[in-house]
Amino acid sequence: METVSVESKQREELVEITRQVKMAVRNLQIRNGSIIVYVPHTTAGVVINESADPSVGKDIVNFLGKMVPQNSNYLHAEGNSDAHIKASLLGNSQIIPVSEGEILLGTWQGIFFAEFDGPRSRKVLVGES
Ligand code: ZN
């Protein structure tokens, strides 16, 4: 397993980690197969989507904010239930195929750490799957 460190700067944001994941695959010396990108947190997730236009990530965060309000009749007393729900909606892992040492992302795809209760120091685990 390789660990990618992420320093989120806002309460909610998508932080692109494509470059770090590629470096992890290189360090793990995986040639062919697949990797898992796993987020070991309860208020953050990982999503693969468009990296060319940063507006897409902002739209995703903004729309999730409309779907899941920060304040509602939540039972969880910590005050971050919306973050737990948003993280659950996106999921905390992605499987990505690897061929000849390269992850097989589409032309417009990037890998994003999805922060919903930042800013914080976070980590993402990358391993052979
Ligand atoms: Zn909580």
PDB file of C-alpha atoms and ligand atoms in Angstrom:
ATOM      1  CA  MET A   1       0.000   0.000   0.000  1.00  0.00           C
ATOM      2  CA  GLU A   2       1.060   3.547  -0.757  1.00  0.00           C
ATOM      3  CA  THR A   3      -0.315   6.532   1.152  1.00  0.00           C
ATOM      4  CA  VAL A   4      -1.200   9.787  -0.583  1.00  0.00           C
ATOM      5  CA  SER A   5      -1.473  12.813   1.716  1.00  0.00           C
ATOM      6  CA  VAL A   6      -4.119  15.443   1.016  1.00  0.00           C
ATOM      7  CA  GLU A   7      -4.393  18.848   2.683  1.00  0.00           C
ATOM      8  CA  SER A   8      -7.886  20.131   1.994  1.00  0.00           C
ATOM      9  CA  LYS A   9      -8.316  23.893   2.209  1.00  0.00           C
ATOM     10  CA  GLN A  10     -12.090  24.295   2.357  1.00  0.00           C
ATOM     11  CA  ARG A  11     -14.980  22.605   4.137  1.00  0.00           C
ATOM     12  CA  GLU A  12     -16.086  21.087   0.847  1.00  0.00           C
ATOM     13  CA  GLU A  13     -14.012  20.646  -2.265  1.00  0.00           C
ATOM     14  CA  LEU A  14     -12.734  18.144  -4.782  1.00  0.00           C
ATOM     15  CA  VAL A  15      -8.938  17.870  -4.710  1.00  0.00           C
ATOM     16  CA  GLU A  16      -7.386  16.232  -7.767  1.00  0.00           C
ATOM     17  CA  ILE A  17      -5.004  13.377  -6.861  1.00  0.00           C
ATOM     18  CA  THR A  18      -4.435  11.826 -10.311  1.00  0.00           C
ATOM     19  CA  ARG A  19      -0.710  12.662 -10.372  1.00  0.00           C
ATOM     20  CA  GLN A  20      -0.167  11.225  -6.860  1.00  0.00           C
ATOM     21  CA  VAL A  21      -2.059   8.030  -7.713  1.00  0.00           C
ATOM     22  CA  LYS A  22       0.070   7.547 -10.855  1.00  0.00           C
ATOM     23  CA  MET A  23       3.188   7.989  -8.711  1.00  0.00           C
ATOM     24  CA  ALA A  24       1.874   5.403  -6.224  1.00  0.00           C
ATOM     25  CA  VAL A  25       1.305   2.902  -9.058  1.00  0.00           C
ATOM     26  CA  ARG A  26       4.881   3.482 -10.191  1.00  0.00           C
ATOM     27  CA  ASN A  27       6.200   2.976  -6.629  1.00  0.00           C
ATOM     28  CA  LEU A  28       4.141  -0.210  -6.232  1.00  0.00           C
ATOM     29  CA  GLN A  29       5.543  -1.475  -9.554  1.00  0.00           C
ATOM     30  CA  ILE A  30       2.147  -2.651 -10.771  1.00  0.00           C
ATOM     31  CA  ARG A  31       2.328  -3.477 -14.504  1.00  0.00           C
ATOM     32  CA  ASN A  32      -1.005  -5.106 -15.320  1.00  0.00           C
ATOM     33  CA  GLY A  33      -4.096  -5.589 -13.198  1.00  0.00           C
ATOM     34  CA  SER A  34      -6.019  -3.085 -11.147  1.00  0.00           C
ATOM     35  CA  ILE A  35      -5.636  -0.798  -8.185  1.00  0.00           C
ATOM     36  CA  ILE A  36      -7.952   0.275  -5.435  1.00  0.00           C
ATOM     37  CA  VAL A  37      -7.956   3.912  -4.330  1.00  0.00           C
ATOM     38  CA  TYR A  38      -9.382   3.868  -0.817  1.00  0.00           C
ATOM     39  CA  VAL A  39     -10.317   6.748   1.488  1.00  0.00           C
ATOM     40  CA  PRO A  40     -10.242   5.698   5.177  1.00  0.00           C
ATOM     41  CA  HIS A  41     -12.420   8.574   6.400  1.00  0.00           C
ATOM     42  CA  THR A  42     -16.138   8.927   7.158  1.00  0.00           C
ATOM     43  CA  THR A  43     -16.679  12.456   5.862  1.00  0.00           C
ATOM     44  CA  ALA A  44     -14.696  12.245   2.610  1.00  0.00           C
ATOM     45  CA  GLY A  45     -14.879  10.133  -0.518  1.00  0.00           C
ATOM     46  CA  VAL A  46     -13.236   9.546  -3.861  1.00  0.00           C
ATOM     47  CA  VAL A  47     -14.731  10.177  -7.282  1.00  0.00           C
ATOM     48  CA  ILE A  48     -13.532   9.865 -10.869  1.00  0.00           C
ATOM     49  CA  ASN A  49     -14.854  12.558 -13.170  1.00  0.00           C
ATOM     50  CA  GLU A  50     -13.894  15.365 -15.519  1.00  0.00           C
ATOM     51  CA  SER A  51     -10.572  17.035 -14.806  1.00  0.00           C
ATOM     52  CA  ALA A  52     -10.330  19.358 -17.844  1.00  0.00           C
ATOM     53  CA  ASP A  53     -12.885  21.878 -16.569  1.00  0.00           C
ATOM     54  CA  PRO A  54     -12.658  22.611 -12.807  1.00  0.00           C
ATOM     55  CA  SER A  55     -16.249  23.915 -12.948  1.00  0.00           C
ATOM     56  CA  VAL A  56     -17.483  20.308 -13.084  1.00  0.00           C
ATOM     57  CA  GLY A  57     -16.073  19.526  -9.643  1.00  0.00           C
ATOM     58  CA  LYS A  58     -17.540  22.737  -8.242  1.00  0.00           C
ATOM     59  CA  ASP A  59     -20.939  21.862  -9.744  1.00  0.00           C
ATOM     60  CA  ILE A  60     -20.802  18.416  -8.124  1.00  0.00           C
ATOM     61  CA  VAL A  61     -20.021  19.918  -4.709  1.00  0.00           C
ATOM     62  CA  ASN A  62     -22.650  22.657  -5.100  1.00  0.00           C
ATOM     63  CA  PHE A  63     -25.369  20.255  -6.201  1.00  0.00           C
ATOM     64  CA  LEU A  64     -24.624  17.804  -3.379  1.00  0.00           C
ATOM     65  CA  GLY A  65     -25.005  20.807  -1.061  1.00  0.00           C
ATOM     66  CA  LYS A  66     -28.522  21.388  -2.413  1.00  0.00           C
ATOM     67  CA  MET A  67     -29.423  17.705  -2.095  1.00  0.00           C
ATOM     68  CA  VAL A  68     -28.056  17.401   1.445  1.00  0.00           C
ATOM     69  CA  PRO A  69     -28.414  20.583   3.538  1.00  0.00           C
ATOM     70  CA  GLN A  70     -25.812  21.265   6.220  1.00  0.00           C
ATOM     71  CA  ASN A  71     -28.528  21.707   8.829  1.00  0.00           C
ATOM     72  CA  SER A  72     -31.589  19.497   9.113  1.00  0.00           C
ATOM     73  CA  ASN A  73     -33.166  17.345  11.796  1.00  0.00           C
ATOM     74  CA  TYR A  74     -30.069  15.164  12.044  1.00  0.00           C
ATOM     75  CA  LEU A  75     -29.545  12.983  15.123  1.00  0.00           C
ATOM     76  CA  HIS A  76     -25.728  12.846  14.973  1.00  0.00           C
ATOM     77  CA  ALA A  77     -24.592  15.425  17.530  1.00  0.00           C
ATOM     78  CA  GLU A  78     -21.230  16.228  15.935  1.00  0.00           C
ATOM     79  CA  GLY A  79     -22.922  18.616  13.493  1.00  0.00           C
ATOM     80  CA  ASN A  80     -21.461  17.111  10.326  1.00  0.00           C
ATOM     81  CA  SER A  81     -24.182  14.672   9.274  1.00  0.00           C
ATOM     82  CA  ASP A  82     -24.357  16.274   5.837  1.00  0.00           C
ATOM     83  CA  ALA A  83     -20.680  15.395   5.328  1.00  0.00           C
ATOM     84  CA  HIS A  84     -21.283  11.757   6.339  1.00  0.00           C
ATOM     85  CA  ILE A  85     -24.221  11.534   3.900  1.00  0.00           C
ATOM     86  CA  LYS A  86     -22.353  13.164   0.988  1.00  0.00           C
ATOM     87  CA  ALA A  87     -19.368  10.856   1.550  1.00  0.00           C
ATOM     88  CA  SER A  88     -21.745   7.871   1.550  1.00  0.00           C
ATOM     89  CA  LEU A  89     -23.335   9.005  -1.711  1.00  0.00           C
ATOM     90  CA  LEU A  90     -19.988   9.193  -3.518  1.00  0.00           C
ATOM     91  CA  GLY A  91     -18.403   6.149  -1.877  1.00  0.00           C
ATOM     92  CA  ASN A  92     -14.960   5.690  -0.379  1.00  0.00           C
ATOM     93  CA  SER A  93     -13.176   3.611  -3.009  1.00  0.00           C
ATOM     94  CA  GLN A  94     -12.576   3.310  -6.736  1.00  0.00           C
ATOM     95  CA  ILE A  95     -11.106   0.430  -8.716  1.00  0.00           C
ATOM     96  CA  ILE A  96      -9.010   1.459 -11.720  1.00  0.00           C
ATOM     97  CA  PRO A  97      -7.526  -0.880 -14.345  1.00  0.00           C
ATOM     98  CA  VAL A  98      -3.769  -0.759 -14.999  1.00  0.00           C
ATOM     99  CA  SER A  99      -2.117  -1.743 -18.275  1.00  0.00           C
ATOM    100  CA  GLU A 100       1.643  -1.664 -18.930  1.00  0.00           C
ATOM    101  CA  GLY A 101       2.120   0.367 -15.761  1.00  0.00           C
ATOM    102  CA  GLU A 102      -0.420   3.059 -16.695  1.00  0.00           C
ATOM    103  CA  ILE A 103      -3.824   3.603 -15.106  1.00  0.00           C
ATOM    104  CA  LEU A 104      -6.536   3.472 -17.757  1.00  0.00           C
ATOM    105  CA  LEU A 105      -8.316   6.769 -17.285  1.00  0.00           C
ATOM    106  CA  GLY A 106     -10.351   8.243 -20.128  1.00  0.00           C
ATOM    107  CA  THR A 107      -9.130  11.404 -21.811  1.00  0.00           C
ATOM    108  CA  TRP A 108     -11.241  13.687 -19.636  1.00  0.00           C
ATOM    109  CA  GLN A 109     -11.123  11.694 -16.420  1.00  0.00           C
ATOM    110  CA  GLY A 110      -9.287  12.599 -13.247  1.00  0.00           C
ATOM    111  CA  ILE A 111      -9.283  11.125  -9.741  1.00  0.00           C
ATOM    112  CA  PHE A 112     -10.547  13.434  -7.010  1.00  0.00           C
ATOM    113  CA  PHE A 113     -10.457  13.280  -3.237  1.00  0.00           C
ATOM    114  CA  ALA A 114     -13.855  14.601  -2.150  1.00  0.00           C
ATOM    115  CA  GLU A 115     -13.668  16.622   1.072  1.00  0.00           C
ATOM    116  CA  PHE A 116     -16.912  17.349   2.920  1.00  0.00           C
ATOM    117  CA  ASP A 117     -15.701  18.322   6.399  1.00  0.00           C
ATOM    118  CA  GLY A 118     -12.443  20.169   5.904  1.00  0.00           C
ATOM    119  CA  PRO A 119     -10.085  21.773   5.984  1.00  0.00           C
ATOM    120  CA  ARG A 120      -8.102  18.826   7.317  1.00  0.00           C
ATOM    121  CA  SER A 121      -5.069  16.637   6.774  1.00  0.00           C
ATOM    122  CA  ARG A 122      -6.300  13.499   5.071  1.00  0.00           C
ATOM    123  CA  LYS A 123      -4.905  10.377   3.522  1.00  0.00           C
ATOM    124  CA  VAL A 124      -5.771   8.125   0.604  1.00  0.00           C
ATOM    125  CA  LEU A 125      -4.523   4.545   0.325  1.00  0.00           C
ATOM    126  CA  VAL A 126      -3.533   3.096  -3.040  1.00  0.00           C
ATOM    127  CA  GLY A 127      -2.893  -0.622  -3.420  1.00  0.00           C
ATOM    128  CA  GLU A 128      -3.063  -3.524  -5.851  1.00  0.00           C
ATOM    129  CA  SER A 129      -6.589  -4.915  -6.001  1.00  0.00           C
TER     130      SER A 129
HETATM  131 ZN    ZN B   1     -19.604  13.091  12.474  1.00  0.00          ZN
END
